[in-house]
Coordinates of C-alpha atoms and ligand atoms in Angstrom, one line a residue:
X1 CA 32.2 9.5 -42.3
X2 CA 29.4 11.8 -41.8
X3 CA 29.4 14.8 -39.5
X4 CA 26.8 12.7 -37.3
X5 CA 28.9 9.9 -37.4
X6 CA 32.0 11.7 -36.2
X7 CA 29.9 13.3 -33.5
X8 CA 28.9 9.9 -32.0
X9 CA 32.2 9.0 -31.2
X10 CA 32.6 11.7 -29.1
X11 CA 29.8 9.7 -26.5
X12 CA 28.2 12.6 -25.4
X13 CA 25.8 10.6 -27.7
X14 CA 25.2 7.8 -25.0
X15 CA 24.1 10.5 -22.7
X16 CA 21.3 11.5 -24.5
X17 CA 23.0 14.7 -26.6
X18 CA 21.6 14.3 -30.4
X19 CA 21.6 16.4 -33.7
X20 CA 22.8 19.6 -34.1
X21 CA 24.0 20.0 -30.3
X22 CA 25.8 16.5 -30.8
X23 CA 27.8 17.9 -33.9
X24 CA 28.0 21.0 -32.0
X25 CA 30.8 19.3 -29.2
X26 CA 32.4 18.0 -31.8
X27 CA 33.2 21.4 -33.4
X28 CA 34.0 22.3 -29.8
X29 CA 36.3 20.1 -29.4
X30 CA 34.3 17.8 -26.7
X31 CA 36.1 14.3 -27.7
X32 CA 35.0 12.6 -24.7
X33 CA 32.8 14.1 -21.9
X34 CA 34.0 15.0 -18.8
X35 CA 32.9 13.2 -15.1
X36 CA 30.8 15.6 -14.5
X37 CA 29.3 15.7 -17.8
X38 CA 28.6 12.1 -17.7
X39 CA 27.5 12.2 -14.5
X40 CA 24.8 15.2 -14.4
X41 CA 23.8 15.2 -18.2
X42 CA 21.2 12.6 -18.4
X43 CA 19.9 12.2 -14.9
X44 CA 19.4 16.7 -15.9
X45 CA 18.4 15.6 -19.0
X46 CA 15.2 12.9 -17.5
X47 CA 13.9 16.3 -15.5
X48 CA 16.3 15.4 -12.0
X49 CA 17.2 18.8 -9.8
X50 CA 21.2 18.1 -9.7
X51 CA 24.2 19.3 -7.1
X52 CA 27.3 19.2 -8.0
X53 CA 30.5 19.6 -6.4
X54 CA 32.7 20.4 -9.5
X55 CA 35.2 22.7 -10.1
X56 CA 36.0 25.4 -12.7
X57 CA 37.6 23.7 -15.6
X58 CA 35.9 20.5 -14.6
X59 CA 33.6 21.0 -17.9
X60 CA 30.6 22.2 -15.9
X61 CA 29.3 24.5 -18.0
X62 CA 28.3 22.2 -21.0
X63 CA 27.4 19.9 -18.1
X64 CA 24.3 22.6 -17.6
X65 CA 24.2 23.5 -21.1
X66 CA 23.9 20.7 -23.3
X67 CA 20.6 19.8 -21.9
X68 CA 18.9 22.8 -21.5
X69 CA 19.5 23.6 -24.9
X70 CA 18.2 19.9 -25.6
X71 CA 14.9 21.2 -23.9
X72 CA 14.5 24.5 -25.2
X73 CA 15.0 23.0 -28.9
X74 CA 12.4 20.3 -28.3
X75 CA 10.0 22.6 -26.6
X76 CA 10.5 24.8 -29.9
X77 CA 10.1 28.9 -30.4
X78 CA 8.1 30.1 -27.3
X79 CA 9.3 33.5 -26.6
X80 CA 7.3 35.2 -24.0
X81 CA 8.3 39.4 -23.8
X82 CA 10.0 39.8 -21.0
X83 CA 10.9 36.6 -19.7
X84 CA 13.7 33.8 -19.9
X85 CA 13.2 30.4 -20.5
X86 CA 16.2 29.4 -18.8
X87 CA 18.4 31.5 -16.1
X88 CA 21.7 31.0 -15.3
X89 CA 23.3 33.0 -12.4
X90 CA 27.1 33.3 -11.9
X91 CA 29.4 35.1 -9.2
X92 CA 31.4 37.4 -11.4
X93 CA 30.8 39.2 -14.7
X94 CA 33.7 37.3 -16.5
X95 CA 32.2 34.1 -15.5
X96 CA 29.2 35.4 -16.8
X97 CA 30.9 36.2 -20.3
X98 CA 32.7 33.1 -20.4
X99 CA 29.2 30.9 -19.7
X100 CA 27.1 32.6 -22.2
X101 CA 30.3 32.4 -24.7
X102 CA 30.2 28.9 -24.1
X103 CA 26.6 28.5 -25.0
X104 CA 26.4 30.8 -28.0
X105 CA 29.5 28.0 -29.4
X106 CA 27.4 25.1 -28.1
X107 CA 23.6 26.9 -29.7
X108 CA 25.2 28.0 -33.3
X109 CA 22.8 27.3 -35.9
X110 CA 19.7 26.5 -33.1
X111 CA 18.0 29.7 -33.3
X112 CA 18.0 30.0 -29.1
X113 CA 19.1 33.2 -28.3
X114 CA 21.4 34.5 -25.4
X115 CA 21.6 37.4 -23.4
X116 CA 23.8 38.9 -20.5
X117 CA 22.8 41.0 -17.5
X118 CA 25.5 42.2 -15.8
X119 CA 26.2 44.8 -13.4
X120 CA 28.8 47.4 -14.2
X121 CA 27.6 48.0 -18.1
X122 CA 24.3 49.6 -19.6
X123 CA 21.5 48.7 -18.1
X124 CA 19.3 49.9 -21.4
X125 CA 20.8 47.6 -23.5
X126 CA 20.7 44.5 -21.4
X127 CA 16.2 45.6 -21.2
X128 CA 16.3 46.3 -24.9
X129 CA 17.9 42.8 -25.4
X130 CA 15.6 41.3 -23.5
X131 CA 12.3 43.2 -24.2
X132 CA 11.2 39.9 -26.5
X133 CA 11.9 37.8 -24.5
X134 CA 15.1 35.3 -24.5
X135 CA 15.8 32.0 -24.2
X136 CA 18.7 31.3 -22.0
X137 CA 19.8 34.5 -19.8
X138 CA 23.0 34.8 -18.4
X139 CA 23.2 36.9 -15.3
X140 CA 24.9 37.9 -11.9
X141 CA 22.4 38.1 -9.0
X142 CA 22.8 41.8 -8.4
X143 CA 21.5 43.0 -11.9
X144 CA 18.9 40.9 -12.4
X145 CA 17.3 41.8 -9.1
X146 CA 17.1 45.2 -10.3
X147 CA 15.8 44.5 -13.3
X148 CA 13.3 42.3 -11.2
X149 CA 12.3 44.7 -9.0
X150 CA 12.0 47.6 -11.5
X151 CA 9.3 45.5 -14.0
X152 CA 11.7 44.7 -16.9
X153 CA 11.9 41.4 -16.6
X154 CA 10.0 38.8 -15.3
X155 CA 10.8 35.2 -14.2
X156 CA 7.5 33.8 -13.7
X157 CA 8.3 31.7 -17.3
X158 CA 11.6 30.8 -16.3
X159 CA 11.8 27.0 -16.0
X160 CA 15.3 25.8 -15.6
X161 CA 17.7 27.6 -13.2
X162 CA 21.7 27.0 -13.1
X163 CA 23.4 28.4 -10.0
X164 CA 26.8 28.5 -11.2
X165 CA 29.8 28.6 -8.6
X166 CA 26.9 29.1 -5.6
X167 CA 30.0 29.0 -3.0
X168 CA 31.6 32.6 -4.9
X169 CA 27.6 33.7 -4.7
X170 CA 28.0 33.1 -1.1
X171 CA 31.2 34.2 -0.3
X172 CA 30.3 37.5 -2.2
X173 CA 26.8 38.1 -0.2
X174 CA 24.5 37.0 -2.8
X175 CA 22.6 33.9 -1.0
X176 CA 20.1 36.1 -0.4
X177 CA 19.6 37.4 -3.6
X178 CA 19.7 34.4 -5.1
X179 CA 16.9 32.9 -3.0
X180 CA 14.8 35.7 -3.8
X181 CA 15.5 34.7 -7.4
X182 CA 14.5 31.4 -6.6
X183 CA 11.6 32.2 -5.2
X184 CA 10.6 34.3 -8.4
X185 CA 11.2 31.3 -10.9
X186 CA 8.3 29.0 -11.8
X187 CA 7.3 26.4 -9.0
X188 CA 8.0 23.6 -11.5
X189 CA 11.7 24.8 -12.3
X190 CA 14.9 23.0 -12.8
X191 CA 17.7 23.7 -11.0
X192 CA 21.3 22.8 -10.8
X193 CA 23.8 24.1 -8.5
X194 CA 27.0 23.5 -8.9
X195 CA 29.6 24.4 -6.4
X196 CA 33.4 23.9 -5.8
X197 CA 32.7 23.3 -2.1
X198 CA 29.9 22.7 -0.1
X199 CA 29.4 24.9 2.8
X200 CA 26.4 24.5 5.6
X201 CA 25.0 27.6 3.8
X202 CA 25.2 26.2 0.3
X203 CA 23.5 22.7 1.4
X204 CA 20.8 24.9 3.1
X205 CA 19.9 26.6 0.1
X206 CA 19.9 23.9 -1.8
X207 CA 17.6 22.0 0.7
X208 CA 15.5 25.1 0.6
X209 CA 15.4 25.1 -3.2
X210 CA 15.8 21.9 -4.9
X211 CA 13.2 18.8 -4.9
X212 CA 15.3 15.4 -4.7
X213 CA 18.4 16.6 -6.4
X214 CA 20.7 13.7 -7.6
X215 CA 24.1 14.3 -5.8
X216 CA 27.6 15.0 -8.1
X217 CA 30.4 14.8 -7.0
X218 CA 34.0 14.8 -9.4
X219 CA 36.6 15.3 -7.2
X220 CA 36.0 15.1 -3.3
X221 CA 35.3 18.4 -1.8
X222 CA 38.1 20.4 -0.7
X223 CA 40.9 18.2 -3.2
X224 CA 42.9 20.1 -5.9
X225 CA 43.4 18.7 -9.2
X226 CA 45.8 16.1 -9.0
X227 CA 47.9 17.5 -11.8
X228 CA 49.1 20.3 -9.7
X229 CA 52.4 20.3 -7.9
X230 CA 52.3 22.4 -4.7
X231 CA 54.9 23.8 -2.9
X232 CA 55.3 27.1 -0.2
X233 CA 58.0 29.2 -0.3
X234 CA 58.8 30.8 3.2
X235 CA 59.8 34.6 2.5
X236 CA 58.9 37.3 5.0
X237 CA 56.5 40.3 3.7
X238 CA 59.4 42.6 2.2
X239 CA 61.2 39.8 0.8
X240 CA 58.4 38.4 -1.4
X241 CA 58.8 41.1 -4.7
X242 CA 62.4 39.8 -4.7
X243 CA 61.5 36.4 -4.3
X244 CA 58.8 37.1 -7.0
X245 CA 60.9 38.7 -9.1
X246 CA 63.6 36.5 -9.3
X247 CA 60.9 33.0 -9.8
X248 CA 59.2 35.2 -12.8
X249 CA 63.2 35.7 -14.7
X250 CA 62.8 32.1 -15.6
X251 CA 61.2 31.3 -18.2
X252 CA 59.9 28.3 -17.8
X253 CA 56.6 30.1 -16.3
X254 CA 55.2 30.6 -19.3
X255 CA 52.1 32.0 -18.3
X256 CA 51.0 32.8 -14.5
X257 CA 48.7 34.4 -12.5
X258 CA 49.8 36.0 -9.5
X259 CA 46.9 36.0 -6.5
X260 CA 46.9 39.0 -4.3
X261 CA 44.4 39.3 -1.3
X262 CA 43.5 42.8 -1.4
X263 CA 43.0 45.4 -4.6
X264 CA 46.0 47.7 -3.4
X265 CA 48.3 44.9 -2.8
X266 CA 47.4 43.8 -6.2
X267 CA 48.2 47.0 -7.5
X268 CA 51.5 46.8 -5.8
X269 CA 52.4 43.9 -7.2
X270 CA 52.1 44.8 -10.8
X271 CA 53.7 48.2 -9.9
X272 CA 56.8 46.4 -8.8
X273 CA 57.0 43.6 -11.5
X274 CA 56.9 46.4 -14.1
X275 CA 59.8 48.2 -12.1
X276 CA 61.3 45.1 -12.3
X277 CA 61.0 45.2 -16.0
X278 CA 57.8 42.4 -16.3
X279 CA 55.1 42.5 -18.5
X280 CA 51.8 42.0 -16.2
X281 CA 48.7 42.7 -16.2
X282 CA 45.9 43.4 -12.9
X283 CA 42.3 43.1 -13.1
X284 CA 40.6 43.4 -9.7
X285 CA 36.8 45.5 -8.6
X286 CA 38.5 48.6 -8.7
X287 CA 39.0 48.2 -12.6
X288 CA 36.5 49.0 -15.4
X289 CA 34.7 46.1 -16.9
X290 CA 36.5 47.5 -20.0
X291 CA 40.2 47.4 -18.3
X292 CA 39.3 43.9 -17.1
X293 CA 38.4 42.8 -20.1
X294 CA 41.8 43.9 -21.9
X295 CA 43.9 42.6 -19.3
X296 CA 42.1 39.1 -19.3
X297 CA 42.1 38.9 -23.6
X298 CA 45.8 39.9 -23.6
X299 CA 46.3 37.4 -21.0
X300 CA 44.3 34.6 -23.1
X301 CA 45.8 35.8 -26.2
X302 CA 49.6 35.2 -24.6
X303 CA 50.4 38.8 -25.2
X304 CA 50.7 39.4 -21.8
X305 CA 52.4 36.4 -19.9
X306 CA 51.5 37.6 -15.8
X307 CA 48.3 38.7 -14.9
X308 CA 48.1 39.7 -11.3
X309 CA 44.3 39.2 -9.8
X310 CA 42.6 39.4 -6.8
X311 CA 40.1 36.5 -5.7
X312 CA 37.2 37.9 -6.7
X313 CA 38.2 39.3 -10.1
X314 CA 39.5 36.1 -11.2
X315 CA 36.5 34.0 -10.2
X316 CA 35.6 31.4 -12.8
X317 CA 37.7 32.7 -15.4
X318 CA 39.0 30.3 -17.9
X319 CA 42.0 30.5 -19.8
X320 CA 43.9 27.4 -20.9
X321 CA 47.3 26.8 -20.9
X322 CA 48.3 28.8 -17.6
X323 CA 51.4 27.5 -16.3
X324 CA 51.8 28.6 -13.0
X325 CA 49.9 29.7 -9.8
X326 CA 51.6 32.4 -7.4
X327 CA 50.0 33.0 -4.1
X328 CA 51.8 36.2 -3.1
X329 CA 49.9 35.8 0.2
X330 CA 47.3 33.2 1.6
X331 CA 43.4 33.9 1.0
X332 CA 41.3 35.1 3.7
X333 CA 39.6 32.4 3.5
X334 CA 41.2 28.8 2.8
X335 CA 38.5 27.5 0.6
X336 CA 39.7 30.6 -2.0
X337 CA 43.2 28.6 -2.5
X338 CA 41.1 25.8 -3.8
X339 CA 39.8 28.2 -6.0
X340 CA 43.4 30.0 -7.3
X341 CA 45.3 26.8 -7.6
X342 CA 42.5 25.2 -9.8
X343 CA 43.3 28.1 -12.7
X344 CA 46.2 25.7 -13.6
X345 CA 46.5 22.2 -14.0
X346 CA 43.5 22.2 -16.1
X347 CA 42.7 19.7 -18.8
X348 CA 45.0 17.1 -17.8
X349 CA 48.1 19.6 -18.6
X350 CA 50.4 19.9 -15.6
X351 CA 50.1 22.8 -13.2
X352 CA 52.5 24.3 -10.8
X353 CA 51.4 26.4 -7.4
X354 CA 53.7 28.1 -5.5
X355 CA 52.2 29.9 -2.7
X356 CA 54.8 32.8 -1.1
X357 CA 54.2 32.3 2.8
X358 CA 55.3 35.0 5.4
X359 CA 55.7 33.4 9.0
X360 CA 52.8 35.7 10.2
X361 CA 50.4 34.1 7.7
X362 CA 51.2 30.1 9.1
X363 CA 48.0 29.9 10.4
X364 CA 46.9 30.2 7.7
X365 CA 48.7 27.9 5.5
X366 CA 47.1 25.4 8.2
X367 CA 43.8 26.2 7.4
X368 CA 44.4 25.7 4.1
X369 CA 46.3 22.1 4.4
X370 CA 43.5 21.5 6.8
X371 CA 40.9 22.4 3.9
X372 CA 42.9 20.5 1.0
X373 CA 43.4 17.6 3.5
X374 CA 47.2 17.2 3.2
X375 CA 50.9 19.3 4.0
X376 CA 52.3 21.7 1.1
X377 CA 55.7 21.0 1.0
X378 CA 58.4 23.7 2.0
X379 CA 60.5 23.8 -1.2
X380 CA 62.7 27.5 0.1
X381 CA 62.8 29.0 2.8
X382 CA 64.0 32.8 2.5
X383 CA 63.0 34.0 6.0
X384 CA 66.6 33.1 7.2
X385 CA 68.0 35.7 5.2
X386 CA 67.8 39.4 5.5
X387 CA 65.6 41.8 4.6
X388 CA 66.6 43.2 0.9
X389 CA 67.6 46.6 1.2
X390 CA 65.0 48.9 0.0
X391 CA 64.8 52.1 -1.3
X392 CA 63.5 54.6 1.7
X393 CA 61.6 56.0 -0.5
X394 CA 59.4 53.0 -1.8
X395 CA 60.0 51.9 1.6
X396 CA 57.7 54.7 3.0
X397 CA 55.4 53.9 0.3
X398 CA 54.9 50.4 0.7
X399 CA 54.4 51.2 4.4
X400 CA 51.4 53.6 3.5
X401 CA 49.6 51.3 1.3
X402 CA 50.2 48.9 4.0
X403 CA 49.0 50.8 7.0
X404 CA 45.8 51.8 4.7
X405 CA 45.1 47.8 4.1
X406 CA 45.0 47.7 7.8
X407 CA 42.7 50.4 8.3
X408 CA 40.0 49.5 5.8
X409 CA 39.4 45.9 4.6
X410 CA 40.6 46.4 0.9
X411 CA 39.1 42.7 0.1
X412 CA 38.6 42.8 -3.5
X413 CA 34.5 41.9 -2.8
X414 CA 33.5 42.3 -6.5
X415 CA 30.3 43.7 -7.7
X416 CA 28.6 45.6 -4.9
X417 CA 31.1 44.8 -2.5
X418 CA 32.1 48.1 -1.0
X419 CA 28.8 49.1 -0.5
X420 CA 27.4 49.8 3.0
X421 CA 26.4 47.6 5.3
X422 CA 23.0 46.2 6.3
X423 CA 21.8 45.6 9.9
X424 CA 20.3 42.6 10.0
X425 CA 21.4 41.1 7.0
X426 CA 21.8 37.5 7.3
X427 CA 25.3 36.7 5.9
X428 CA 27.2 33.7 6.1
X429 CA 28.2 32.4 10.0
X430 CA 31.4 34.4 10.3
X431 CA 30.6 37.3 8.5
X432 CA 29.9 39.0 11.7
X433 CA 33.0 37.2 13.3
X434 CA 35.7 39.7 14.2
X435 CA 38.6 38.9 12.5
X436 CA 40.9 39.4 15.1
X437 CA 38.9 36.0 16.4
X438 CA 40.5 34.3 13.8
X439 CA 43.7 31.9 15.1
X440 CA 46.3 33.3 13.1
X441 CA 48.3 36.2 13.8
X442 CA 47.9 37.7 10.2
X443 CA 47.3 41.0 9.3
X444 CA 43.9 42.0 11.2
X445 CA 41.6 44.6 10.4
X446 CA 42.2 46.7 13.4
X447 CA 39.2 44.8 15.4
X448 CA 36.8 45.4 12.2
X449 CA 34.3 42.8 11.7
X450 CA 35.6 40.2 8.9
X451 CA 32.4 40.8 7.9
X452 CA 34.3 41.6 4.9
X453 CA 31.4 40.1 2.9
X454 CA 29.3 42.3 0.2
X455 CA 26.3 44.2 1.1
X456 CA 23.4 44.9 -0.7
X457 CA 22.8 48.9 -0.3
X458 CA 19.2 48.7 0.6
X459 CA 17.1 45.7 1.0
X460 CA 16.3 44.1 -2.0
X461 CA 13.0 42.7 -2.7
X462 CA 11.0 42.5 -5.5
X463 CA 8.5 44.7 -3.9
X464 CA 4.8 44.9 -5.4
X465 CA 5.2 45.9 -9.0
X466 CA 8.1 43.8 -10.2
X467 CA 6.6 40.7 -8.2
X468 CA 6.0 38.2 -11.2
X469 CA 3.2 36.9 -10.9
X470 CA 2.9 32.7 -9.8
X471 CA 2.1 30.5 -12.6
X472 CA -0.5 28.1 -10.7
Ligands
AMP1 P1 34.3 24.7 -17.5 O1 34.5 24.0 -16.3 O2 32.9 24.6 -18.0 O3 34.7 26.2 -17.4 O4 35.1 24.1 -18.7 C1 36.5 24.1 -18.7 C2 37.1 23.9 -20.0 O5 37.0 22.6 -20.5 C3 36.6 24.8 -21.1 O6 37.6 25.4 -21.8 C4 35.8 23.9 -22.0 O7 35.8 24.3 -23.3 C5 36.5 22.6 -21.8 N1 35.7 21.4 -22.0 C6 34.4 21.2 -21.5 N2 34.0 20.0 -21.8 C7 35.0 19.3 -22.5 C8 35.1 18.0 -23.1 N3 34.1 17.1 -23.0 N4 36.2 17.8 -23.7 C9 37.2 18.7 -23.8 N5 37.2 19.9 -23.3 C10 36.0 20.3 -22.6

């Protein structure tokens, strides 16, 4: 049987994938495509604007891939300095990564070239690479406005646009950036968005953006993957490293993430697991891109079986095979759970979440059952029992770092995030809400606007001289 032949069976075929690209999934591993795959490929492929509600791990990113390498190979070698045929935006910097990974597997032996623009690493490199001009660029929105504004790029060329994970861009205070980017792409451009849920905001932009786009949807909005069991264990604050501790001894959770809602707590978290004698690992904003990096290869790589991660840090990230979910506490927002829980269960492989629930926090766990439309089970409930006797000293400790979580929002808020605030900045409805409005009793930030969300330091616009120029 010939390559080509093999290749057709995997049917990405049928949806209009041919050649190189079709033999390319099947050195991939792409047997069969994936809902979303089938469903956003060829109307993306006949020229359609597309939104999808799809998940990570739902197999989006050949979803956008596949044909816009399909059109950049037909279209052939048009390299324009300083511009990118195609632009890809994504929330975090390891989604970034993973996406142009992803395509550089799907391109091999096409002659397209990649590149990455990325906050938090040289900015000379990331001109250099693109100085000739590039075919597919893979960026997150805060970089690429910079290099916008400051001349050293230009997206006048740029004809298909991917907004990857558009609710993270969001929730992090990029919308605006990102319709500025918009804006800056050619009038005839392509755009998908692809979003795990669909916020007022998101449907807005999209309206604002998109001409017509064909609606995708692979697994109603607000669901979690079938394959994952869910279950809440009840355990006040101090018990939870205990409880923690104790779930981790067996072994049957081969390989977890731990969520944590703020960068200290996360910190704590690993701190105490390696007391207890764990191997873990914690990437969250406070970390290099370098430290991030290690922890999420020795992760992948199984070295290191518990990676503790805040929200943020572990937005889009992709690595098969994890076992378990912990939610030490309950996101901020609900949608977020949506978001941790679908790091397991991936694939079809079974995924169990456990999510470690204080009585303070019950509100909510109700926003989130309201948000994933039905109850989590109680499997234990600790909060019966009493209080594990604590050290005095770590006591006092703990107590600091949790009085200083109090005082200042320690929200992981990724790239940009603890910048100041903007007057006047238009972020999403409840950014401005104090939290304290909120209905639950947990943990508020001492009457400080929720408006945990990112800032941009200063206002962001393309201004005069970085302004491409409007093809006609
Ligand atoms: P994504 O949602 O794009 O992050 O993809 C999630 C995972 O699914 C990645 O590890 C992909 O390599 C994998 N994947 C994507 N499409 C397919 C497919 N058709 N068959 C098998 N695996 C796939």
């Amino acid at each position: 049987m010939t390559n080509e032949n093999t290749a057709e069976l995997t049917g990405f075929a049928k949806l209009g994938i041919s050649g190189q690209l079709l033999r390319a999934t099947v050195i991939a591993g792409f047997d069969t495509p994936k809902p979303v795959q089938e469903k956003a490929i060829p109307p993306y492929l006949a020229g359609r604007d597309i939104l999808a509600v799809a998940q990570t791990g739902s197999g989006k990113t050949a979803a956008f891939s596949l044909p816009i390498l399909t059109k950049i190979v037909a279209l052939g070698n048009k390299r324009t300095p300083k511009t990118a045929r195609a632009l890809i935006l994504a929330p975090t910097r390891e989604l970034a990564v993973q996406i142009e990974d992803t395509i550089r597997v799907l391109a091999k032996g096409l002659h397209i070239s990649t590149a990455l623009v990325l906050g938090g690493v040289s900015r000379f490199s990331q001109v250099k690479k693109i100085a000739p001009g590039v075919d597919i660029l893979v960026a997150t929105p805060g970089r690429l406005t910079d290099l916008v504004r400051e001349g050293d790029l230009n997206l006048s060329e740029t004809r298909w646009l991917v907004l990857d994970e558009a609710d993270r861009m969001l929730d992090m205070g990029f919308i605006n950036d990102v319709r500025r980017i918009a804006k800056a792409v050619h009038r005839d451009k392509q755009t998908a968005l692809f979003s795990a849920t669909m916020p007022d905001e998101i449907e807005q932009l999209a309206r604002g953006i998109m001409k017509d786009p064909v609606h995708v949807e692979v697994a109603p909005q607000g669901t979690t993957a079938a394959e994952i069991k869910q279950g809440v264990v009840m355990a006040r604050t101090r018990q939870k490293r205990q409880v923690l501790s104790a779930m981790l001894a067996d072994e049957a959770m081969k390989s977890v993430i731990v969520f944590s809602r703020t960068k200290h707590g996360a910190d704590r978290v690993v701190r105490d697991l390696e007391r207890d004698g764990f191997n873990a690992a914690v990437i969250h904003g406070n970390k290099s891109q370098n430290a991030r990096q290690k922890a999420l290869n020795g992760f992948r790589d199984g070295s290191v079986r518990i990676l503790v991660a805040t929200d943020i840090a572990a937005r889009g990230i992709d690595v098969p095979g994890i076992s378990h979910v912990v939610n030490f506490d309950l996101p901020d927002e609900a949608e977020s759970y949506v978001h941790r829980i679908g790091r397991t269960g991936r694939n079809g492989m079974d995924g169990i979440a456990i999510t470690l629930c204080d009585p303070s926090e019950n509100a909510k766990l109700r926003a989130v059952e309201r948000v994933i439309r039905m109850k989590l089970p109680i499997t234990v409930d600790h909060t019966g029992q009493p209080d594990p006797a604590r050290n005095p000293a770590e006591s006092r400790e703990r107590a600091a770092e949790e009085a200083r979580d109090r005082a200042g929002d320690h929200r992981d808020r990724g790239p940009g995030g603890n910048r100041k605030p903007r007057q006047g900045f238009g972020h999403k409805q409840h950014a401005g809400k104090p939290e304290g409005g909120r209905p639950e009793g947990g943990r508020p930030h001492a009457g400080k606007p929720s408006g945990g969300k990112p800032f941009r330091g200063k206002r962001r616009s393309f201004g005069s001289g970085g302004k491409p120029a409007r093809a006609a």
